[in-house]
PDB file of C-alpha atoms and ligand atoms in Angstrom:
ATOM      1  CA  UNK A   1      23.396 170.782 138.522  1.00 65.00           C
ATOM      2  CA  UNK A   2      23.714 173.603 140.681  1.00 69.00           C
ATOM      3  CA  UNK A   3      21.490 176.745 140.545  1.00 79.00           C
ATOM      4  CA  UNK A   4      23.555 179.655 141.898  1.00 78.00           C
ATOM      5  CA  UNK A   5      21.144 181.899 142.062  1.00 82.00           C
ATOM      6  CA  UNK A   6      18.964 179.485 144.453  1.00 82.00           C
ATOM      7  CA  UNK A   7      21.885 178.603 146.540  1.00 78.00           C
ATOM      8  CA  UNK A   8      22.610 182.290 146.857  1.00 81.00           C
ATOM      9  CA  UNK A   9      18.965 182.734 148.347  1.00 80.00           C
ATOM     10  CA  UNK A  10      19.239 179.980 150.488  1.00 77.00           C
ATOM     11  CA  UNK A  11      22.064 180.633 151.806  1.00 78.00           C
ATOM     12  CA  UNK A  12      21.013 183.663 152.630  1.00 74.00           C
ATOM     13  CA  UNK A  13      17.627 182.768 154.257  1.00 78.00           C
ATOM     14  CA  UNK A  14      20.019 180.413 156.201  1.00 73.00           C
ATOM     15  CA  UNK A  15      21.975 182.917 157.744  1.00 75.00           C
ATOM     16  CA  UNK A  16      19.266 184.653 158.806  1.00 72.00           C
ATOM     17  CA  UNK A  17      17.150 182.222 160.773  1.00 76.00           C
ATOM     18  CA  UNK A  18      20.827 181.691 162.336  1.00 69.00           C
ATOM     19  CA  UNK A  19      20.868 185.313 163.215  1.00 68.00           C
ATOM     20  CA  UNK A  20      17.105 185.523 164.590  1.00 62.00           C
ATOM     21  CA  UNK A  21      17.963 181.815 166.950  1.00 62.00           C
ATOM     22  CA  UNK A  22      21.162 184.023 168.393  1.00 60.00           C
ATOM     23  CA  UNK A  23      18.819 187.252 169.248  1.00 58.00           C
ATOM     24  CA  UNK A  24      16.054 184.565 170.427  1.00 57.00           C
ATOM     25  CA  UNK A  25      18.697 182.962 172.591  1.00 52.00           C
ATOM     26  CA  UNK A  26      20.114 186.014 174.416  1.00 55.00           C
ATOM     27  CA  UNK A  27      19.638 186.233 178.135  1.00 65.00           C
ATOM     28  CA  UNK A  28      17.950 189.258 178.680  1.00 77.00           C
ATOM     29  CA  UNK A  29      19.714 191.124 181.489  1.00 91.00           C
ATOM     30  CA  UNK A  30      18.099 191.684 184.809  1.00 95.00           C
ATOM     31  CA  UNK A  31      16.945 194.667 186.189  1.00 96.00           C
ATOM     32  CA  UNK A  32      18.292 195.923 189.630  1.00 97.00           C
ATOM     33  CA  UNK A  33      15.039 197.967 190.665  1.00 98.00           C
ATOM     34  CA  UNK A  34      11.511 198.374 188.839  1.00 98.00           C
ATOM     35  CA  UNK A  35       8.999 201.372 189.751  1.00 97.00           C
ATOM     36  CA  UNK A  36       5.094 200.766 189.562  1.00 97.00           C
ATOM     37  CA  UNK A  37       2.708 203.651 190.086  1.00 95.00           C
ATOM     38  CA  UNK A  38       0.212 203.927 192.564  1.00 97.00           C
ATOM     39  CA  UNK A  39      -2.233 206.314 193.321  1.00 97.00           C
ATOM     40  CA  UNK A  40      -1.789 205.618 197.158  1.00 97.00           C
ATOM     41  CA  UNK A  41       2.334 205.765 196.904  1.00 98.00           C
ATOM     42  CA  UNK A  42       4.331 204.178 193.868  1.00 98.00           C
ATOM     43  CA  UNK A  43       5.893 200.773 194.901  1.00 98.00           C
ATOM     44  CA  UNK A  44       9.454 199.957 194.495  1.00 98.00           C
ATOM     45  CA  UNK A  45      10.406 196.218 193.819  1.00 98.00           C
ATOM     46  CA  UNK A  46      13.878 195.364 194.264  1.00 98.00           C
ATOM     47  CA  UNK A  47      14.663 192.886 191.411  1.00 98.00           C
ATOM     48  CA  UNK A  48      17.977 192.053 192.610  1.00 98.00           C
ATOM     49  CA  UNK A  49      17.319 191.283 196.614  1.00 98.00           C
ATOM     50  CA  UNK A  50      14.376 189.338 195.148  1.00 98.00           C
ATOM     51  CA  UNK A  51      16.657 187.402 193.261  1.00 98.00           C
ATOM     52  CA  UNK A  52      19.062 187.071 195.787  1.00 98.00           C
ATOM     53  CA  UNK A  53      16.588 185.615 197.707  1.00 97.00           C
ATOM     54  CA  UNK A  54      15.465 183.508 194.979  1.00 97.00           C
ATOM     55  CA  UNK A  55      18.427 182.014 195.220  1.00 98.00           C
ATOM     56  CA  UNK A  56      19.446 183.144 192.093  1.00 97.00           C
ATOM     57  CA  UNK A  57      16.505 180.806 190.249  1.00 97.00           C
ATOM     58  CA  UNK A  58      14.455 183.174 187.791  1.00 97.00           C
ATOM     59  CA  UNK A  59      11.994 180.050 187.395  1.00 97.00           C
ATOM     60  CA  UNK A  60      10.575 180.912 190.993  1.00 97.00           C
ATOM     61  CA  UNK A  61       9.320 183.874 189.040  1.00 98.00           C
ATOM     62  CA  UNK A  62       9.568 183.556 185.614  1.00 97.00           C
ATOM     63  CA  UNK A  63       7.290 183.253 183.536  1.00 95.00           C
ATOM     64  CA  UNK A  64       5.201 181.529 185.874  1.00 96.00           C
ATOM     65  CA  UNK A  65       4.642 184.631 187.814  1.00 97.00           C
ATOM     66  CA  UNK A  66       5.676 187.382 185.461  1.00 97.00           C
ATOM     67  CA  UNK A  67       6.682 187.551 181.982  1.00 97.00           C
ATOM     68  CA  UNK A  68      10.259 189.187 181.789  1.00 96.00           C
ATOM     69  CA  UNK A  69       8.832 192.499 180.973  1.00 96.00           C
ATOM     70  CA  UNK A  70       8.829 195.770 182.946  1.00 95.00           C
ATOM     71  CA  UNK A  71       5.553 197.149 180.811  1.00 94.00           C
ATOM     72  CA  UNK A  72       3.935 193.817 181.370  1.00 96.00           C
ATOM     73  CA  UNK A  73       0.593 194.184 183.819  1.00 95.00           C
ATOM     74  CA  UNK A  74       1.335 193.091 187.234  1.00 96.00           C
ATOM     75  CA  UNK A  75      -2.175 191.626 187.989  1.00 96.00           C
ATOM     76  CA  UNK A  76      -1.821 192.515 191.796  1.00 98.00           C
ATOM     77  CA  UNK A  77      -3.549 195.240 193.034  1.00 98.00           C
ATOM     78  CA  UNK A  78      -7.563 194.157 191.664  1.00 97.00           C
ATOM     79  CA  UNK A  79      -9.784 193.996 195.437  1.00 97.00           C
ATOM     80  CA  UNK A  80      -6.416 195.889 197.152  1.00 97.00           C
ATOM     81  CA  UNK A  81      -4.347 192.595 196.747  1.00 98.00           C
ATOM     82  CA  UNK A  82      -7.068 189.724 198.317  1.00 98.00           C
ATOM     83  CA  UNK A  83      -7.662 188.336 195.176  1.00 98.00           C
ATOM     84  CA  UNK A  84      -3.988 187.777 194.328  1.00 98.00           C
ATOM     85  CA  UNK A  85      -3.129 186.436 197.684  1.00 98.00           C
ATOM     86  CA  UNK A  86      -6.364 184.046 197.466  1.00 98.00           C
ATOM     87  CA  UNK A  87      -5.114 182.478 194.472  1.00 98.00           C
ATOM     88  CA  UNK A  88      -1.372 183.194 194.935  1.00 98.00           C
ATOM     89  CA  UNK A  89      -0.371 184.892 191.815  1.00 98.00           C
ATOM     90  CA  UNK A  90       1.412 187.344 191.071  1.00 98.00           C
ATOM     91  CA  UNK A  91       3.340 189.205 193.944  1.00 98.00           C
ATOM     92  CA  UNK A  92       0.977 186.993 196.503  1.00 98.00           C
ATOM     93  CA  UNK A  93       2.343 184.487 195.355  1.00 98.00           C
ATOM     94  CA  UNK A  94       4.674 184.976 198.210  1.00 98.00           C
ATOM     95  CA  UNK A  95       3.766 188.120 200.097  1.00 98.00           C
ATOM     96  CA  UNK A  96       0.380 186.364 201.988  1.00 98.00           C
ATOM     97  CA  UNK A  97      -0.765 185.130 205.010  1.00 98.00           C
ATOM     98  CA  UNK A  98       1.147 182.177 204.959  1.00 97.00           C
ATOM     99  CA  UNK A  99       3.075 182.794 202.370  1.00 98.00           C
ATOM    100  CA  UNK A 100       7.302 183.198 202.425  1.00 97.00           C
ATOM    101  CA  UNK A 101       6.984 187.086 202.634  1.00 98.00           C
ATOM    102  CA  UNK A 102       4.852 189.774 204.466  1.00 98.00           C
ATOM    103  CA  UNK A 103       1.295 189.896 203.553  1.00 98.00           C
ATOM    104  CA  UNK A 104      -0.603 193.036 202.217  1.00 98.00           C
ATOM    105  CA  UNK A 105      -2.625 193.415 205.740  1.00 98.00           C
ATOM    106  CA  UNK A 106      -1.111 195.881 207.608  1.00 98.00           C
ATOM    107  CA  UNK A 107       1.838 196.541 205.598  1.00 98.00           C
ATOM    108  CA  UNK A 108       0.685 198.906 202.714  1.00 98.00           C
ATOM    109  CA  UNK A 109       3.958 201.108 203.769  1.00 98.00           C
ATOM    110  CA  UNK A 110       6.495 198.459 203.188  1.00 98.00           C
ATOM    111  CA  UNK A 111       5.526 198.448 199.541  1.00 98.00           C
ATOM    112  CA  UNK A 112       3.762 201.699 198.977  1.00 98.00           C
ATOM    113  CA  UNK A 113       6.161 204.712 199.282  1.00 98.00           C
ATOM    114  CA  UNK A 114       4.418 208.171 199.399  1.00 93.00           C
ATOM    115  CA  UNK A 115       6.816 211.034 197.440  1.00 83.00           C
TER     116      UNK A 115
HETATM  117  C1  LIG B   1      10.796 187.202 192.891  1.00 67.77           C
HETATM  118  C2  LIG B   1      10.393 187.185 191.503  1.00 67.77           C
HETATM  119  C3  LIG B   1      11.434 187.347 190.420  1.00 67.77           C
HETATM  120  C4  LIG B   1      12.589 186.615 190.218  1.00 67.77           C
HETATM  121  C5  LIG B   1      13.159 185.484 191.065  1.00 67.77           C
HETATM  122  C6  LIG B   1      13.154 187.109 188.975  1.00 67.77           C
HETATM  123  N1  LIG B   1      12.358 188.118 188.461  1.00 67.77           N
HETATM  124 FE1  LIG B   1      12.677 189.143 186.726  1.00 67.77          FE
HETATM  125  N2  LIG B   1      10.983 190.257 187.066  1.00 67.77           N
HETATM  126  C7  LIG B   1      10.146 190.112 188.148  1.00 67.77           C
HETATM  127  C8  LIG B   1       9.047 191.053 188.037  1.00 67.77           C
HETATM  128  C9  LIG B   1       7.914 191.243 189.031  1.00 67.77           C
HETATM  129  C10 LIG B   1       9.239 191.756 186.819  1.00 67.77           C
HETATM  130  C11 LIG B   1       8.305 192.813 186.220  1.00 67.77           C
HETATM  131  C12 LIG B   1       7.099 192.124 185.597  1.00 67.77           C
HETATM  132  C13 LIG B   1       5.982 193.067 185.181  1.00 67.77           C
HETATM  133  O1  LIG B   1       6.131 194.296 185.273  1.00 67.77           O
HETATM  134  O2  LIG B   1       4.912 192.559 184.770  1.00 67.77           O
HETATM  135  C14 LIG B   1      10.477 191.233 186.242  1.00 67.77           C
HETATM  136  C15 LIG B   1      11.027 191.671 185.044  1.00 67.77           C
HETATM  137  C16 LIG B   1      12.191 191.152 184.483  1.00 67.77           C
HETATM  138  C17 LIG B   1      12.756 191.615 183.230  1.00 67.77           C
HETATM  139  C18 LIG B   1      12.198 192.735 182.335  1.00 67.77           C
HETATM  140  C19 LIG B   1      12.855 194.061 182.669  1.00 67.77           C
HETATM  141  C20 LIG B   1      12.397 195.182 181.785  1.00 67.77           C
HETATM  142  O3  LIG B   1      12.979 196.271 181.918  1.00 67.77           O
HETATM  143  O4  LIG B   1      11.459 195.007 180.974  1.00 67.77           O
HETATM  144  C21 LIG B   1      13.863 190.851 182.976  1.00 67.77           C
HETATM  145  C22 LIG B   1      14.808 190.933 181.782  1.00 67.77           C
HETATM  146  C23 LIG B   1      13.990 189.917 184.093  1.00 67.77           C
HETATM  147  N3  LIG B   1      12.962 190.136 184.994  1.00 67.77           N
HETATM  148  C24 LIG B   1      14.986 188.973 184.194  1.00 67.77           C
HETATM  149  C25 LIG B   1      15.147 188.090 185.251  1.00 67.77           C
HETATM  150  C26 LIG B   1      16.247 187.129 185.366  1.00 67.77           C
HETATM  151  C27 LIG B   1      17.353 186.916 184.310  1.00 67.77           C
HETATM  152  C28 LIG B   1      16.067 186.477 186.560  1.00 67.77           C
HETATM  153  C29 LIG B   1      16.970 185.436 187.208  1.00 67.77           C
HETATM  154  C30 LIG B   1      18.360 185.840 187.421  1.00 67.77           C
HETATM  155  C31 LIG B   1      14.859 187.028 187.184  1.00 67.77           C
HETATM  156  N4  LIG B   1      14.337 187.999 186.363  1.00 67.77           N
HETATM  157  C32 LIG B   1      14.322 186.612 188.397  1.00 67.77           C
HETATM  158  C33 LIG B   1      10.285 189.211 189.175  1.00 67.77           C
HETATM  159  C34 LIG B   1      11.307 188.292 189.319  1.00 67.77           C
HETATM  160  C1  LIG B   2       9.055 184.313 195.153  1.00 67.77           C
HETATM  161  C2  LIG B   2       8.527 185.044 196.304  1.00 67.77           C
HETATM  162  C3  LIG B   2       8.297 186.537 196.163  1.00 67.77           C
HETATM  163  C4  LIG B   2       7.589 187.213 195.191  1.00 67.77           C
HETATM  164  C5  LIG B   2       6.886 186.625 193.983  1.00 67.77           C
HETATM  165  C6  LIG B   2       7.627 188.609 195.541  1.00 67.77           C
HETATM  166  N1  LIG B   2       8.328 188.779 196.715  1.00 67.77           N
HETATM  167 FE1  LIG B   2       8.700 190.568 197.659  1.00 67.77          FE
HETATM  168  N2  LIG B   2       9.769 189.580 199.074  1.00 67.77           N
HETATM  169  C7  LIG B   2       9.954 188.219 199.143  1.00 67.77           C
HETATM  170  C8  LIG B   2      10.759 187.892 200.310  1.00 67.77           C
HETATM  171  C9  LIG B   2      11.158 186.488 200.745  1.00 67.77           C
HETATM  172  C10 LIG B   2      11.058 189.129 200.941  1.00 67.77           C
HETATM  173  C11 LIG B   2      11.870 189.353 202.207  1.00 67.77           C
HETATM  174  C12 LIG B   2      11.166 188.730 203.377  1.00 67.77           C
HETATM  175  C13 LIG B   2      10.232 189.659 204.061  1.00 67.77           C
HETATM  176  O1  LIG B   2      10.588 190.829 204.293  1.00 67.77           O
HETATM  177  O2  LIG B   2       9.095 189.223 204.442  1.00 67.77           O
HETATM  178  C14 LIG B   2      10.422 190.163 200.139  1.00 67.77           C
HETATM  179  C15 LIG B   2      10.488 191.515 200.424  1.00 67.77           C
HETATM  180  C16 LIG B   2       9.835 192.513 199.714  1.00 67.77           C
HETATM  181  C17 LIG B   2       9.861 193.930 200.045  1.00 67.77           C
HETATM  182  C18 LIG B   2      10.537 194.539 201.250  1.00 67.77           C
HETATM  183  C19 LIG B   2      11.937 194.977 200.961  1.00 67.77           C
HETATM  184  C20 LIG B   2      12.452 195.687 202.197  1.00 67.77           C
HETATM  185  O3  LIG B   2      13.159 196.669 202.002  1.00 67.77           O
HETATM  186  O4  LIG B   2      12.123 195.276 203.319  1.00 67.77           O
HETATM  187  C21 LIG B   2       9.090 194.579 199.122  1.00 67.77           C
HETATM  188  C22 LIG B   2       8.820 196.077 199.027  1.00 67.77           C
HETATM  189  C23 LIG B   2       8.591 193.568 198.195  1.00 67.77           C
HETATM  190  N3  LIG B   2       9.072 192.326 198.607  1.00 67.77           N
HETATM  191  C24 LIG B   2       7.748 193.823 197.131  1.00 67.77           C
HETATM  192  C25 LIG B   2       7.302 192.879 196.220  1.00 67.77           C
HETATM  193  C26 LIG B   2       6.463 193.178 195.065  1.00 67.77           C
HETATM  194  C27 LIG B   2       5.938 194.538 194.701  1.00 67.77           C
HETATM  195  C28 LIG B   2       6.277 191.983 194.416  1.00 67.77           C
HETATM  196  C29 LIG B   2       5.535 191.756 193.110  1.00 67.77           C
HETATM  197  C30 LIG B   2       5.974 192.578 191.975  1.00 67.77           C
HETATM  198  C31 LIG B   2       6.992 190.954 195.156  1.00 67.77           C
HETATM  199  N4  LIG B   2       7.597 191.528 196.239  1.00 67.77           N
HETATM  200  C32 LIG B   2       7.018 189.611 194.806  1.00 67.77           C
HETATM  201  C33 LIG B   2       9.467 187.275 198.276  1.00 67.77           C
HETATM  202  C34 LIG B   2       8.743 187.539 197.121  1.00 67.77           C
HETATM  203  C1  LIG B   3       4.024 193.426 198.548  1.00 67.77           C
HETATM  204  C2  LIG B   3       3.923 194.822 198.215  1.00 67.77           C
HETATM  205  C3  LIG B   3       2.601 195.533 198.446  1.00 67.77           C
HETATM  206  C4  LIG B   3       1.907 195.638 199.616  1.00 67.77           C
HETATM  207  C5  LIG B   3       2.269 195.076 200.975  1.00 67.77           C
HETATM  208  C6  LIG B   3       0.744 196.455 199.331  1.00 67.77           C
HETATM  209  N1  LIG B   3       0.744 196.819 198.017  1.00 67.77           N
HETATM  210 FE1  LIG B   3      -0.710 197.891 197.038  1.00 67.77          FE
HETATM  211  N2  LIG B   3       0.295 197.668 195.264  1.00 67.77           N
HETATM  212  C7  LIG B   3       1.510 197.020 195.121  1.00 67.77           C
HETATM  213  C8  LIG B   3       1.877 197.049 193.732  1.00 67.77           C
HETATM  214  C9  LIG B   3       3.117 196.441 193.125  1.00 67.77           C
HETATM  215  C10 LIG B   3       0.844 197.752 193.050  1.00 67.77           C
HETATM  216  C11 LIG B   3       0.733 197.993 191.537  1.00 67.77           C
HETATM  217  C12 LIG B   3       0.040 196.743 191.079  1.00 67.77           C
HETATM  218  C13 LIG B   3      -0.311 196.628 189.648  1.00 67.77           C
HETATM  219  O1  LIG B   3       0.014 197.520 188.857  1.00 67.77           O
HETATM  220  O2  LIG B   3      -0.955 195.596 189.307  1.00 67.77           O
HETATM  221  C14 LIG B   3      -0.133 198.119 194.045  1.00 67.77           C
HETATM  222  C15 LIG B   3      -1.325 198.818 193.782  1.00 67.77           C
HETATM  223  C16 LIG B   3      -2.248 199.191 194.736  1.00 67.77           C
HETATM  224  C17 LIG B   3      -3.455 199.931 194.465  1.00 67.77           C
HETATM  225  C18 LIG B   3      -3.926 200.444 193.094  1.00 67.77           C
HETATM  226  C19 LIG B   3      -3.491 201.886 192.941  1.00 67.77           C
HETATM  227  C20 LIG B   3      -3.774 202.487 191.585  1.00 67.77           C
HETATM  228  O3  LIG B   3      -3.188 203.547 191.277  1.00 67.77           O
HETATM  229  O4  LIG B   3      -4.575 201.900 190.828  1.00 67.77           O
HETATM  230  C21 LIG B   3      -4.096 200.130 195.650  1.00 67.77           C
HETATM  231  C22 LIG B   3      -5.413 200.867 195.899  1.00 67.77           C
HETATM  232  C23 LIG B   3      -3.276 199.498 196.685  1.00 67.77           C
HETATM  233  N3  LIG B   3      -2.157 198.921 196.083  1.00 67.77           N
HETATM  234  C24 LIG B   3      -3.565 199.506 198.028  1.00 67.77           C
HETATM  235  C25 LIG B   3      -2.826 198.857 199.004  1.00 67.77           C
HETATM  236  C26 LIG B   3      -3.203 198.838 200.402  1.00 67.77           C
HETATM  237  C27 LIG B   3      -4.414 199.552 201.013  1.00 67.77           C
HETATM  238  C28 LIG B   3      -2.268 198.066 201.046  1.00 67.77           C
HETATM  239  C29 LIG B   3      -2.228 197.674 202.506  1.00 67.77           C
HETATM  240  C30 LIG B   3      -3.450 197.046 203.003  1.00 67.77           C
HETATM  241  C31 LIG B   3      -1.306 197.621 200.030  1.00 67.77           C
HETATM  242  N4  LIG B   3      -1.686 198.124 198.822  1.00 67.77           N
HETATM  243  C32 LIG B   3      -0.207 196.816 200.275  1.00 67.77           C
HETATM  244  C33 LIG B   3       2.243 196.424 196.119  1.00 67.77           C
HETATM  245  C34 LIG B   3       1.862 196.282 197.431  1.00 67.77           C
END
């Protein structure tokens, strides 16, 4: 025999699991530029050229680099960027000595943008 009133609240607790998957599910859209703040000159990352670069793969980065979130620490700059490059995390994960992209050394102005 059928309860009514249980199918009604199953039903219901049904559609919303559905509902949470979908919002779970959604590609979060990437952003074309992120800010950080610096005391020595805030650094602007270009998300897009990065990508681009990527070759359109967000696994390069994500999450093994950086969790898709702008408010997320970075984890770079601790000992001015050596330790990051040492252990290739973070954005030294490619900008090293070595590495795909310019290292910190000598290039503080390529990142670091006084206003
Ligand atoms: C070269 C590395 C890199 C690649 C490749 C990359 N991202 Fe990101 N992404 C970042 C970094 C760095 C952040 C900021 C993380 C932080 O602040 O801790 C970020 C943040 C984000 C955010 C959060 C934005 C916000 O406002 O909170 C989203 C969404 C995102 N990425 C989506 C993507 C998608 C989708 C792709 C693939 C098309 C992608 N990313 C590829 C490095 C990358
Ligand atoms: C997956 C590798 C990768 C990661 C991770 C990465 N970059 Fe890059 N980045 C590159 C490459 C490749 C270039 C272009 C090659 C070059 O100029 O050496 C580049 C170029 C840049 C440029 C120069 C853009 C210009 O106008 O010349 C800046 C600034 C920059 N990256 C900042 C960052 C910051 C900040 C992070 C960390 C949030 C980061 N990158 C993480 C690969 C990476
Ligand atoms: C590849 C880009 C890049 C290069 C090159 C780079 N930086 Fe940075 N730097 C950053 C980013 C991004 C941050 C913010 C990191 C974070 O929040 O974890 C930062 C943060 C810092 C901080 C911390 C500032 C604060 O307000 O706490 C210092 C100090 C610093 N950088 C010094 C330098 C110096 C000195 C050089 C040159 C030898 C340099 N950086 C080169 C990207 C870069």
């Amino acid at each position: 025999m059928i309860d009514l009133q249980k199918t009604t609240v199953w039903l219901f607790l049904i559609a919303l699991m559905t509902a949470g998957l979908a919002l779970l599910g959604q590609e979060k859209k990437p952003p074309d530029k992120l800010t950080f703040d610096a005391k020595n000159g805030k650094v602007t990352f270009d998300h897009a050229a990065h990508v681009k670069s990527a070759k359109g793969d967000c696994k390069t980065c994500h999450d093994k680099l950086f969790p898709e979130s702008a408010s997320a620490p970075l984890n770079f700059k601790a000992g001015v960027h050596k330790p990051a490059e040492k252990a290739k995390t973070s954005c030294g994960s490619c900008h090293r000595p070595g590495g795909n992209a310019f290292e910190s050394k000598g290039n503080c102005a390529k990142c670091h943008v006084k206003s």
